[in-house]
Coordinates of C-alpha atoms in Angstrom, one line a residue:
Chain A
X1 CA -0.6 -21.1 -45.9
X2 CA -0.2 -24.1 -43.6
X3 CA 3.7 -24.3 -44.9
X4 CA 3.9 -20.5 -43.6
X5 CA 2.4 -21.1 -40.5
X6 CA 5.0 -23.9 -40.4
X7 CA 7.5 -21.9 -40.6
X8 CA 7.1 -19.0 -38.8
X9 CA 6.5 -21.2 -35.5
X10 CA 9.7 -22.9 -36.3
X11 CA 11.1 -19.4 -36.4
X12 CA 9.2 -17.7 -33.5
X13 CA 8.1 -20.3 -30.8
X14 CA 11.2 -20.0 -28.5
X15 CA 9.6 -16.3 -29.0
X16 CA 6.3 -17.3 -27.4
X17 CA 8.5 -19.0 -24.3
X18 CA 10.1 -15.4 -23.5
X19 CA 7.0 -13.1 -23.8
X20 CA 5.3 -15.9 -21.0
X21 CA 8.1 -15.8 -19.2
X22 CA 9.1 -12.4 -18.9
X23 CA 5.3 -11.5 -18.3
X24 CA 5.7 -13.4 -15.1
X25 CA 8.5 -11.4 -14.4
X26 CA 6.4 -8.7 -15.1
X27 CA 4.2 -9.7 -12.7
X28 CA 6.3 -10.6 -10.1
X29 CA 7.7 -6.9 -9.7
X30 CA 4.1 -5.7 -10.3
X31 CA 2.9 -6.6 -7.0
X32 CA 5.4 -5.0 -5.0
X33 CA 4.6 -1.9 -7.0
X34 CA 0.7 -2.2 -6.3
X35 CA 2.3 -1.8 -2.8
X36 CA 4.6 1.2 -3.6
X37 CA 7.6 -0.6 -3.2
X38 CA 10.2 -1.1 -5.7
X39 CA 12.3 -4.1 -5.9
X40 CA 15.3 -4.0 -8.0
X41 CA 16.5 -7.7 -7.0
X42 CA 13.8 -9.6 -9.1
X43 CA 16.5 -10.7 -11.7
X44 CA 18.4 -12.2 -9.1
X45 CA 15.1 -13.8 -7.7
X46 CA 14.6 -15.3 -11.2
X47 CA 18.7 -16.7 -11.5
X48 CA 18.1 -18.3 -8.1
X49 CA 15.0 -19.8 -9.1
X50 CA 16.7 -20.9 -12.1
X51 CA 19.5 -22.5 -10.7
X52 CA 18.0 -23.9 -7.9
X53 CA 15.6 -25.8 -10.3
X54 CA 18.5 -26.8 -13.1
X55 CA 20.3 -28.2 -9.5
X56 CA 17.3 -29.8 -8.3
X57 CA 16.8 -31.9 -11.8
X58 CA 20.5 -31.9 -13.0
X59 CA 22.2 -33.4 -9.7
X60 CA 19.5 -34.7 -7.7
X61 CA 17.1 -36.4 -10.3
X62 CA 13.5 -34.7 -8.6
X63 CA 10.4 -34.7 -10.6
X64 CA 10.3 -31.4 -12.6
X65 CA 7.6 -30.4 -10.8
X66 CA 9.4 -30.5 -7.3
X67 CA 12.6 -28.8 -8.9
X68 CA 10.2 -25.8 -10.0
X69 CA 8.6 -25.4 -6.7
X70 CA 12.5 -25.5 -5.1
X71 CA 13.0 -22.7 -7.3
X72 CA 9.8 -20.7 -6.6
X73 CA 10.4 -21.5 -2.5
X74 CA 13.9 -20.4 -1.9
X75 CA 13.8 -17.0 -3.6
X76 CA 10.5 -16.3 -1.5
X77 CA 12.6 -17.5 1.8
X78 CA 15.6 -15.3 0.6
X79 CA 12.8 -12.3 0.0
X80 CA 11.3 -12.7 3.7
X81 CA 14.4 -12.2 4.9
X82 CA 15.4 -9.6 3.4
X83 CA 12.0 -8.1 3.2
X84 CA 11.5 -8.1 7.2
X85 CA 14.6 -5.5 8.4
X86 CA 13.7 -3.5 5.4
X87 CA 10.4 -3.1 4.9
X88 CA 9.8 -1.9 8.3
X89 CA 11.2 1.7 6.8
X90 CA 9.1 3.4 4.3
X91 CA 10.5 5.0 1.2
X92 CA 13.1 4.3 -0.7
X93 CA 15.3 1.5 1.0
X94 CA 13.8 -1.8 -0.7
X95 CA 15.1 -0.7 -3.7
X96 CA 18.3 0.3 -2.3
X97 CA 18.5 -3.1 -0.6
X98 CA 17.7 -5.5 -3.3
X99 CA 20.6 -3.3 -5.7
X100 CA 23.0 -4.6 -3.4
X101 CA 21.4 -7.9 -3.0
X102 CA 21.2 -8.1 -7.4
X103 CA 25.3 -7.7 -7.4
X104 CA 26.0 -9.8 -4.5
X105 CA 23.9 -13.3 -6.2
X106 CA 25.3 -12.2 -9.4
X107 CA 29.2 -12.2 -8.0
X108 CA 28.0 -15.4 -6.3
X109 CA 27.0 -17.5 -9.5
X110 CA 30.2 -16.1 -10.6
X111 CA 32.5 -17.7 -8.1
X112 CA 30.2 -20.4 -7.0
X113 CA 31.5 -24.3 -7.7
X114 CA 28.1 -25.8 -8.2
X115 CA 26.5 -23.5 -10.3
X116 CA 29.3 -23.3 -12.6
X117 CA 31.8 -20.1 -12.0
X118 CA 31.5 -17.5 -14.9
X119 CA 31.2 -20.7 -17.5
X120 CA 27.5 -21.0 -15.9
X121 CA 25.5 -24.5 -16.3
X122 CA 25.6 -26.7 -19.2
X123 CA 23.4 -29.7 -20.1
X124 CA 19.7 -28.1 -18.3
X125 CA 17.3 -31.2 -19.2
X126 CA 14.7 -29.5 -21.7
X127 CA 11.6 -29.9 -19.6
X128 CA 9.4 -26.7 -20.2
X129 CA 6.6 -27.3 -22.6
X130 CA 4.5 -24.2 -23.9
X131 CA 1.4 -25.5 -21.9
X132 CA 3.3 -25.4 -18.4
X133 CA 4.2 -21.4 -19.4
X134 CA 0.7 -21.3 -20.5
X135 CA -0.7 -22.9 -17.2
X136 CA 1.7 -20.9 -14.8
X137 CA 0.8 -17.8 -16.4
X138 CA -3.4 -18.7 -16.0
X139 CA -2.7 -19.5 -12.2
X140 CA -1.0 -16.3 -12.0
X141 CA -3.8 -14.0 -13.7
X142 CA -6.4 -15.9 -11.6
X143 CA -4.3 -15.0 -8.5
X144 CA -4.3 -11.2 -9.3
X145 CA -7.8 -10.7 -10.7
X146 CA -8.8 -12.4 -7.3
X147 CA -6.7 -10.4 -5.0
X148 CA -7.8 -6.9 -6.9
X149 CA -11.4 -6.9 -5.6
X150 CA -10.7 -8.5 -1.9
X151 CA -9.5 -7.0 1.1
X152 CA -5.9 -7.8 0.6
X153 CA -6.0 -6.4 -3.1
X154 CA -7.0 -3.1 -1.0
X155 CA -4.7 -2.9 1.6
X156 CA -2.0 -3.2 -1.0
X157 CA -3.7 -0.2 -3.0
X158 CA -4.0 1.4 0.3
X159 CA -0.6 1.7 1.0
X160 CA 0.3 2.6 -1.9
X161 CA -1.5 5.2 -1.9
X162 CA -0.3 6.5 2.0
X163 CA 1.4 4.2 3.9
X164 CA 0.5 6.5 6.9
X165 CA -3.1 6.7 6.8
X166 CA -2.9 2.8 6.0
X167 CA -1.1 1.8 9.5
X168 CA -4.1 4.5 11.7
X169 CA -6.4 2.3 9.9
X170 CA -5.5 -1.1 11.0
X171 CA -3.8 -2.5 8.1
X172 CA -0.2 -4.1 9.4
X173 CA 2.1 -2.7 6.4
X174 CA 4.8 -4.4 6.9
X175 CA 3.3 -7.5 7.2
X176 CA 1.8 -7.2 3.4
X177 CA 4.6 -5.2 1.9
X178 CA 6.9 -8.0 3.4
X179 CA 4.4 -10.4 1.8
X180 CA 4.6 -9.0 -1.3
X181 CA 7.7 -9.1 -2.2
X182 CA 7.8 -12.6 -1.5
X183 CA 5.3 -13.8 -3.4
X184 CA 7.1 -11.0 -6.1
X185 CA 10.3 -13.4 -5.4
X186 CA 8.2 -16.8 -5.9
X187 CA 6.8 -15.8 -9.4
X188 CA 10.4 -14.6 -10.4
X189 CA 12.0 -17.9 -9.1
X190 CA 9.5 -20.2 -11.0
X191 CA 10.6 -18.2 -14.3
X192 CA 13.8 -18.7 -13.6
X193 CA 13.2 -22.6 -13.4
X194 CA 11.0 -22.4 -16.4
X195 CA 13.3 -20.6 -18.2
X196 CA 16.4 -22.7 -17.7
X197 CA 14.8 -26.1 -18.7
X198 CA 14.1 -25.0 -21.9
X199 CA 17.0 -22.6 -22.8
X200 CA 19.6 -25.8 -21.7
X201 CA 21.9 -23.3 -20.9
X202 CA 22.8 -21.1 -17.4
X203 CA 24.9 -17.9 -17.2
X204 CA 25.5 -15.6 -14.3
X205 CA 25.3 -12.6 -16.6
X206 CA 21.7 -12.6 -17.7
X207 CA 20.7 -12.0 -14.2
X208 CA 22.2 -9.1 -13.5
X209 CA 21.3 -5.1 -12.8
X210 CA 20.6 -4.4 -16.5
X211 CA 17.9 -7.0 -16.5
X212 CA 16.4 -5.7 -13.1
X213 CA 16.0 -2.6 -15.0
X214 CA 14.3 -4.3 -17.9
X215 CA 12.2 -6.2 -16.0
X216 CA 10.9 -2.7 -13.9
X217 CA 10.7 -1.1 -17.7
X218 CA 7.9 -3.7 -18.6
X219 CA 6.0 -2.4 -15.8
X220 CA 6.2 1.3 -15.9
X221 CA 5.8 0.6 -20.1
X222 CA 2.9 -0.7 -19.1
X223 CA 1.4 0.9 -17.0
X224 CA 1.3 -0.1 -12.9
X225 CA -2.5 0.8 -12.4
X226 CA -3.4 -2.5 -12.8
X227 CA -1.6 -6.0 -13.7
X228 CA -2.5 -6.4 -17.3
X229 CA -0.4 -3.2 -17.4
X230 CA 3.0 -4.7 -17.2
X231 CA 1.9 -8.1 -19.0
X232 CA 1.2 -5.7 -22.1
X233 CA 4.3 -3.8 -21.2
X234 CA 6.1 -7.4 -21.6
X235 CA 4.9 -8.5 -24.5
X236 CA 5.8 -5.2 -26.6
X237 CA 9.0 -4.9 -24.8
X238 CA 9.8 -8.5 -25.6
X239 CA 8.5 -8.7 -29.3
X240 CA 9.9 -5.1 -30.5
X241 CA 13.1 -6.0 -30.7
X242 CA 12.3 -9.0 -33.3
X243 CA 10.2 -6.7 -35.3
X244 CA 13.0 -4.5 -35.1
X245 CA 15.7 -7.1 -36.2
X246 CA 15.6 -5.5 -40.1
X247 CA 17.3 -1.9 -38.8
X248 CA 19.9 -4.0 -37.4
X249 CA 22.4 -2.5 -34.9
X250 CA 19.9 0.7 -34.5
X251 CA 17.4 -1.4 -32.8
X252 CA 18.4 -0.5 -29.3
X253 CA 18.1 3.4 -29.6
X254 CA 14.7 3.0 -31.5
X255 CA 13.5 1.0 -28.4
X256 CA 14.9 3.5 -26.0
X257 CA 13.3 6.0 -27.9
X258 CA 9.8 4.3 -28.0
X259 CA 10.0 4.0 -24.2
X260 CA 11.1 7.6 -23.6
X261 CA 8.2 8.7 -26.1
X262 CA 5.6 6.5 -24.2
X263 CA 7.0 8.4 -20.7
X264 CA 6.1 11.6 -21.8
X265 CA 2.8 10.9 -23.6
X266 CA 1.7 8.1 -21.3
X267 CA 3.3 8.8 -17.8
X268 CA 0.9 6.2 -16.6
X269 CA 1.7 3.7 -19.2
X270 CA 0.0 2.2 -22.2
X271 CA -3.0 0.8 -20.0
X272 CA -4.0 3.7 -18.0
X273 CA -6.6 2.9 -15.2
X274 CA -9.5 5.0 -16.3
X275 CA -10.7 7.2 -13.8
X276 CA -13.9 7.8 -12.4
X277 CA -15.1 11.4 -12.1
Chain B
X1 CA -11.3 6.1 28.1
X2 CA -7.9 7.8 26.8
X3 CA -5.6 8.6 29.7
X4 CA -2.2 10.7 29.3
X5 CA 0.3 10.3 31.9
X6 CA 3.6 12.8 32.0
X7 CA 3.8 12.9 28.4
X8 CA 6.6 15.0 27.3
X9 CA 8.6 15.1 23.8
X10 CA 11.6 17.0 22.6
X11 CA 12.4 17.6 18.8
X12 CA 15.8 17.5 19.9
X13 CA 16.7 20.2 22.0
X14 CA 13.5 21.5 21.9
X15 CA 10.6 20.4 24.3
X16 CA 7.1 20.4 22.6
X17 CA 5.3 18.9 25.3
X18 CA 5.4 19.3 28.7
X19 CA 4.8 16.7 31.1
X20 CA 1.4 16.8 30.0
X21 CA -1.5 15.1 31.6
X22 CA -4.9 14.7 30.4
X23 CA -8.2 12.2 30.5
X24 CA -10.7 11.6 28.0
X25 CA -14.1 10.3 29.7
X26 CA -16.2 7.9 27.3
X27 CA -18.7 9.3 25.7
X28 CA -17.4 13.1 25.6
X29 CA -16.5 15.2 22.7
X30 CA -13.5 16.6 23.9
X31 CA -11.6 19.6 22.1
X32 CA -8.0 20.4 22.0
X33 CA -7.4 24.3 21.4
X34 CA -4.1 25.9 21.3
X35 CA -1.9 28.5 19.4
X36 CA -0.3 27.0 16.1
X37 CA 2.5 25.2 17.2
X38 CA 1.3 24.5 21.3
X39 CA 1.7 20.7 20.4
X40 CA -1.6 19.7 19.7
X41 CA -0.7 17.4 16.4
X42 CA 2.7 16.3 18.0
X43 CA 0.1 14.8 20.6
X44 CA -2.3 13.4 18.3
X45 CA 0.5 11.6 16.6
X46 CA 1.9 10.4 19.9
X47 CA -1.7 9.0 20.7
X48 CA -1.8 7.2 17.1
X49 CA 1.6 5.6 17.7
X50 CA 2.9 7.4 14.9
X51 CA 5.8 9.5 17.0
X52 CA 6.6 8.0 20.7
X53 CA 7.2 10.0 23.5
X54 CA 10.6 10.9 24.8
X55 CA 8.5 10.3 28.7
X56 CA 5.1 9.4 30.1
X57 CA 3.0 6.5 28.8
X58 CA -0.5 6.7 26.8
X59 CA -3.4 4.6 28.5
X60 CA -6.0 3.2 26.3
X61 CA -8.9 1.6 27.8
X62 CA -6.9 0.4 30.5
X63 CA -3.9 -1.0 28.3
X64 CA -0.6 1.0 28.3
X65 CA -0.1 1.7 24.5
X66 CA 2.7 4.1 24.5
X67 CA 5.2 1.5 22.5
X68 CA 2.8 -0.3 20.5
X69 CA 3.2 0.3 16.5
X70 CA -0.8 2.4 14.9
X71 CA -2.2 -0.6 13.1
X72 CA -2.4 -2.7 17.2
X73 CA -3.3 0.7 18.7
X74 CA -6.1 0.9 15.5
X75 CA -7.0 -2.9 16.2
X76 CA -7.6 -1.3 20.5
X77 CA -10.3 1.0 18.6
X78 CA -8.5 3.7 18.0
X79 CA -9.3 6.0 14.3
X80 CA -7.9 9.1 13.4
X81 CA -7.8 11.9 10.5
X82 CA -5.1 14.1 9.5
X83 CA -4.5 17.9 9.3
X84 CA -2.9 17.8 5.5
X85 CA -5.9 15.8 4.2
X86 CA -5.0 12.0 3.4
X87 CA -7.6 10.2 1.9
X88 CA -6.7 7.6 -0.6
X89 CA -6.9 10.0 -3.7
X90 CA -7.0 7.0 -6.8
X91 CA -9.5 5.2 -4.9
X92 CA -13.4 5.5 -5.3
X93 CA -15.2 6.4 -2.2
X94 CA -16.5 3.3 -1.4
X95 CA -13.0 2.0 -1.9
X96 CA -11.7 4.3 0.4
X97 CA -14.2 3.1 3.0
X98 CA -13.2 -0.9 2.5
X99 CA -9.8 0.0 2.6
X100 CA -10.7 1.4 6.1
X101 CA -12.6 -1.6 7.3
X102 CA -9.8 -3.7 6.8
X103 CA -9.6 -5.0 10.5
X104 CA -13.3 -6.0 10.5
X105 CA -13.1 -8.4 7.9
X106 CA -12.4 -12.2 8.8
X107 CA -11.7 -14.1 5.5
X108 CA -8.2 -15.8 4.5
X109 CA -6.5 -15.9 1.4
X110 CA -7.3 -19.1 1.0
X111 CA -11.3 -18.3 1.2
X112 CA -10.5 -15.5 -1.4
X113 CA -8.9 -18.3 -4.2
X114 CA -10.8 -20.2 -3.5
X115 CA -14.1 -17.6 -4.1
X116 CA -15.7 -19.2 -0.6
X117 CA -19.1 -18.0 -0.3
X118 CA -17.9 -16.1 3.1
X119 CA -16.2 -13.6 1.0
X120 CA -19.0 -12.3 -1.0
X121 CA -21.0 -12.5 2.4
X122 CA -18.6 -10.3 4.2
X123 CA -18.3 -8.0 1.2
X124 CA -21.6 -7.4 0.5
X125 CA -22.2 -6.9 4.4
X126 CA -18.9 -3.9 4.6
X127 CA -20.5 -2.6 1.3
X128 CA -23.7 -1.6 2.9
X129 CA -22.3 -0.3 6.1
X130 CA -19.9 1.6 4.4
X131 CA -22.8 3.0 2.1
X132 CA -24.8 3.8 5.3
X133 CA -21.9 5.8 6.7
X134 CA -21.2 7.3 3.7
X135 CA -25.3 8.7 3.3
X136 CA -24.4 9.8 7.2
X137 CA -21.9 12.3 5.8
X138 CA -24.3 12.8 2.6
X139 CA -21.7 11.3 -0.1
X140 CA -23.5 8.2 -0.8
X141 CA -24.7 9.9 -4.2
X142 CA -21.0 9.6 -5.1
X143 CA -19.5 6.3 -3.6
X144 CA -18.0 5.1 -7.4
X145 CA -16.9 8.7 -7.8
X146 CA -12.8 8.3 -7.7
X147 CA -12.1 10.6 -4.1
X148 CA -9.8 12.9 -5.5
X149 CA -13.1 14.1 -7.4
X150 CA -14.5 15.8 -4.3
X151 CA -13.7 19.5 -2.9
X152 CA -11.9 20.5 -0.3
X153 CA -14.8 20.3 2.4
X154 CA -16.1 16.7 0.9
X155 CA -12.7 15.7 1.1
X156 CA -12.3 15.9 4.7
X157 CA -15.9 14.3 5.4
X158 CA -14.4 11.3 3.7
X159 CA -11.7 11.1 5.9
X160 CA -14.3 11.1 8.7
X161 CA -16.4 8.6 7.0
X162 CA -12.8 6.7 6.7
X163 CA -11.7 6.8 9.7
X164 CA -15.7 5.9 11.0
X165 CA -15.6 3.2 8.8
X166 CA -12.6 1.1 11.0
X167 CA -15.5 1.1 13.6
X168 CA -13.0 3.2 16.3
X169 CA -13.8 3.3 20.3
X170 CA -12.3 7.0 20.1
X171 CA -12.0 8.9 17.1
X172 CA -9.1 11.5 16.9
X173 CA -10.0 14.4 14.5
X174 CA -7.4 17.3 13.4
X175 CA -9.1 20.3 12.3
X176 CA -12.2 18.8 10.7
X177 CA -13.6 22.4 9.4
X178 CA -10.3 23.8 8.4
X179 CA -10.9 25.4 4.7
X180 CA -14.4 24.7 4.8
X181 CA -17.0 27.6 4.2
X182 CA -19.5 28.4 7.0
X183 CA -22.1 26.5 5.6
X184 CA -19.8 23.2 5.4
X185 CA -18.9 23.9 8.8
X186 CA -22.3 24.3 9.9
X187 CA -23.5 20.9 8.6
X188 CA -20.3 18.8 10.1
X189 CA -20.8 20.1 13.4
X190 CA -24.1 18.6 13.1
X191 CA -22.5 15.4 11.4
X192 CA -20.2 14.8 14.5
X193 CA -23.0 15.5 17.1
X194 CA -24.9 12.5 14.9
X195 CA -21.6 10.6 15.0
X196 CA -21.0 11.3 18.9
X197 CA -25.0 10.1 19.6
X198 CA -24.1 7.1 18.1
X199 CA -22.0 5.9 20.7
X200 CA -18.6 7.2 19.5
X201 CA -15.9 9.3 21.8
X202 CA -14.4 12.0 19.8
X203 CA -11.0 14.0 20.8
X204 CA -11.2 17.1 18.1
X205 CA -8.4 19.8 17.2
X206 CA -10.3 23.0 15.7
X207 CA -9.1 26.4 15.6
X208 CA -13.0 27.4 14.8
X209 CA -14.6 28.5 18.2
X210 CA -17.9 28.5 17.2
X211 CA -17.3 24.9 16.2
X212 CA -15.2 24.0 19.7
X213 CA -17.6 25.9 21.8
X214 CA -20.5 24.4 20.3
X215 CA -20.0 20.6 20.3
X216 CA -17.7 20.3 23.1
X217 CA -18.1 19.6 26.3
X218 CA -15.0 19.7 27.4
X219 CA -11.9 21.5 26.3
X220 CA -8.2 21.3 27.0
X221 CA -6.0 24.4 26.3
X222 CA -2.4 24.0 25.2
X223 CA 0.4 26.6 24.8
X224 CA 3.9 26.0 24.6
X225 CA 3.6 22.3 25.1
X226 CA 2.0 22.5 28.2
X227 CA -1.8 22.6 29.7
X228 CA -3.0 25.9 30.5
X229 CA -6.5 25.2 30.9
X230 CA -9.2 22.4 31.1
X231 CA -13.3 22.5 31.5
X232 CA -16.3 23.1 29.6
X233 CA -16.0 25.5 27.2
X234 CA -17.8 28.4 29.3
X235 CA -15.0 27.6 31.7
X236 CA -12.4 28.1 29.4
X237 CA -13.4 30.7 27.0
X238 CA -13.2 33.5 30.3
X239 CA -9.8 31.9 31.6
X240 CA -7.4 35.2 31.8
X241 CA -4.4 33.1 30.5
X242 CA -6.4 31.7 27.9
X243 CA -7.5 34.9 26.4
X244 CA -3.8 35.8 26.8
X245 CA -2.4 33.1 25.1
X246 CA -4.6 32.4 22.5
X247 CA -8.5 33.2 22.7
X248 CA -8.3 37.1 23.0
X249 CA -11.1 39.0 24.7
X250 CA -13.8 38.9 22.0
X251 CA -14.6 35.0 22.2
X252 CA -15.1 35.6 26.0
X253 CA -18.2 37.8 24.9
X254 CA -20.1 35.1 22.6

């Protein structure tokens, strides 16, 4: 028994490092969804983040710790700049900005000097242990369960819900959807750091549209009602394809077809808020 | 209390309001009547700072407001409701209220991480005001209820309550009895009489007359974009060019 349990964490623990870390990617387009807004740029959030930190410890030596927070800061700086011209608007131009914004860090990576060009970074010191995934992931849940019941947690519901009636009542929209999104880019960055100290290894293409797309399908898989919705979303999304791995080449349409199967049954997602009536 | 100066406003090459000029005393309940399409809502949104006008300027307690953005002119005191109904449908009731007394609250984020006793103070504190406002408009019996729950008529008394709830100086409300049966129509008018007692100035749309002429006390008549008539509402109901435009002769009578 021990000997199995041996070996299947030999086998699956890098496994337990992607479901933590893409459920704080999950999380990190959540809440600019919990204000209606869609961000497609959190992939490049997270390959800023993850650069910036592999930089930071790579070149410059900084306690891992420092190098995280450098990669957590700068996507949330990018985001506020961004976020202010565009978040003024309502509708649909967030996510029409941050597509553009996705291809233009990608192509930057790609023709960069310091990060690497197209052969991406080499040599990232292994720094992550499980317990910092694990402690990042606890700050994060305590962060949303206390935002859900405060004021803030309703002025973000509040606009989601009409932006309109929101702004007659007081609450400055643009000030928490541009808010939002950067603390959306801050969680996305410190994955990226996370990530890249224990993968060793940096490429331009893994932060690119199609994983903007994956990261938004953990969320609606899950359900956006509340944010254990796209952390469940995550998990399945992440850990499907390894239980998939024995129907081989096949494994990609069986996952599309779960997630256009759990559209039409569940068009809220698997955790659907339960309503009161 | 609300002063308009000149306002006019053109969709284009079209001019729905007229240099128009109006003053809303503290205190009143003031009524805006009007053929569909006299402007009445194109105001109303001009007054919320949703739509700016193409002239004039809006005077709010003495501050010009014309160019400021609706959550600083709702911070002035100013609430409103909506013709198409927009209440916060996922919400509960109760929710719907907090959301709405967003400005009154103090607390940071960092007193919210940090679970600072001043949070649970001030919530408990908005909790029971919004449950008093909410027994005002008799829906406290369904405050956890999730708003989209409600009829039609409920619906729009949560708006009120909503829009109550910010704590407003002068309260703007479009058509508050439209789609409501007599007897719902009956009991708001009472509702915003409470509400007015209280303290609050109220600017209301209603194409009712026996709701206008009897909470009113003043009444503006728009057609076309531009004033045709203002006084009480025995003043205005008799007004030949009101009955033209918009009354007929049969209100005159009542």
């Amino acid at each position: 028994m021990i000997e199995f349990l041996m070996s299947f964490w030999q086998t699956y623990n890098t496994l337990f490092y992607t479901v933590l870390v893409h459920g704080m990617l999950a999380l990190s387009i959540y809440i600019t969804l919990a204000c209606g807004q869609l961000s497609l740029g959190n992939a490049a959030f997270m390959g800023i983040g993850a650069y910036t930190a592999a930089l930071f410890t790579m070149k410059l030596n900084v306690p891992f710790g420092i190098a995280l927070l450098a990669g957590g800061m700068l996507p949330a700086l990018i985001a506020l700049i961004i976020g202010a011209p565009t978040l003024r608007l309502s509708g649909v131009y967030l996510a029409m900005a941050t597509l553009g914004f996705g291809e233009v860090v990608r192509v930057a990576f790609l023709n960069m000097s310091i990060t690497g060009g197209s052969v991406g970074l080499n040599g990232v010191p292994p720094k992550t242990e499980l317990w910092h995934l694990f402690a990042a992931m606890g700050v994060l849940i305590y962060f949303f369960l206390k935002l859900k019941n405060s004021r803030f947690g309703r002025a973000l519901e509040a606009i989601r819900e009409d932006e309109v009636a929101a702004a007659v009542m007081g609450i400055k929209t643009t000030w928490f959807k541009v808010w939002a999104f950067a603390i959306g880019a801050f969680i996305a960055g410190l994955a990226g750091g996370l990530n890249a100290h224990f993968t060793y290894f940096l490429s331009p293409r893994e932060y690119g549209f199609d994983f903007a797309v994956d990261i938004l399908t953990f969320a609606i898989l899950g359900g956006t009602g509340t944010f254990w919705g796209p952390l469940i979303g995550s998990t399945i999304l992440t850990i499907l394809p390894e239980m998939l791995r024995f129907i081989g080449s096949y494994r990609l349409a069986l996952n599309g077809l779960i997630l256009v199967l759990v559209v039409i049954y569940l068009p809220n997602g698997i955790i659907t808020v339960k309503k009161k009536d | 209390m609300l002063q308009l100066e000149n306002i006019v406003k053109d969709f284009g090459g079209l001019r729905v309001l007229d240099s128009l000029s109006l003053q809303v005393g503290e205190g009143l309940i003031f009524g805006l009547i009007g053929p569909n399409g006299a402007g009445k809502t194109t105001l109303f949104n001009i007054i919320s700072g949703l739509s700016r006008p193409t002239a004039g300027r809006v005077i709010f307690n003495g501050t010009d407001i014309t160019h400021f953005a609706p959550p600083s002119i709702a911070a002035r005191g100013m609430g409103r409701t909506f013709q198409n109904i927009r209440i916060f449908k996922e919400l509960s009731l109760m929710e719907n209220l907090l959301a709405g007394m967003h400005r009154l609250y103090t607390y940071s984020p960092v007193a919210m991480l940090l679970n600072l006793p001043i949070q649970h103070r001030e919530e408990k504190a908005m909790r029971e005001k919004a449950m008093e406002i909410l027994e005002l408009f008799h829906l406290a019996g369904k405050a956890q209820r999730q708003a989209e729950s409600l009829s039609y008529g409920e619906q729009r008394k949560l708006e009120l309550a909503r829009a109550l709830a910010t704590s407003p100086k002068l309260l703007l409300v479009d058509e508050p009895a439209a789609g409501m049966n007599p007897a719902e129509t009956e009991e708001l008018m009472g509702e915003i009489v409470q509400i007015n007692n209280r303290g609050y100035t109220i600017c209301l749309i209603e194409h009712d007359m026996k709701f206008v002429m009897g909470v009113c006390r003043q009444v503006a008549v728009l057609n076309f974009g531009e004033l045709i008539a203002l006084g009480t509402p025995e003043q205005v109901k008799c007004n030949p060019q009101v009955i033209e435009a918009y009354l007929g002769k049969d209100v005159c009578k009542l």
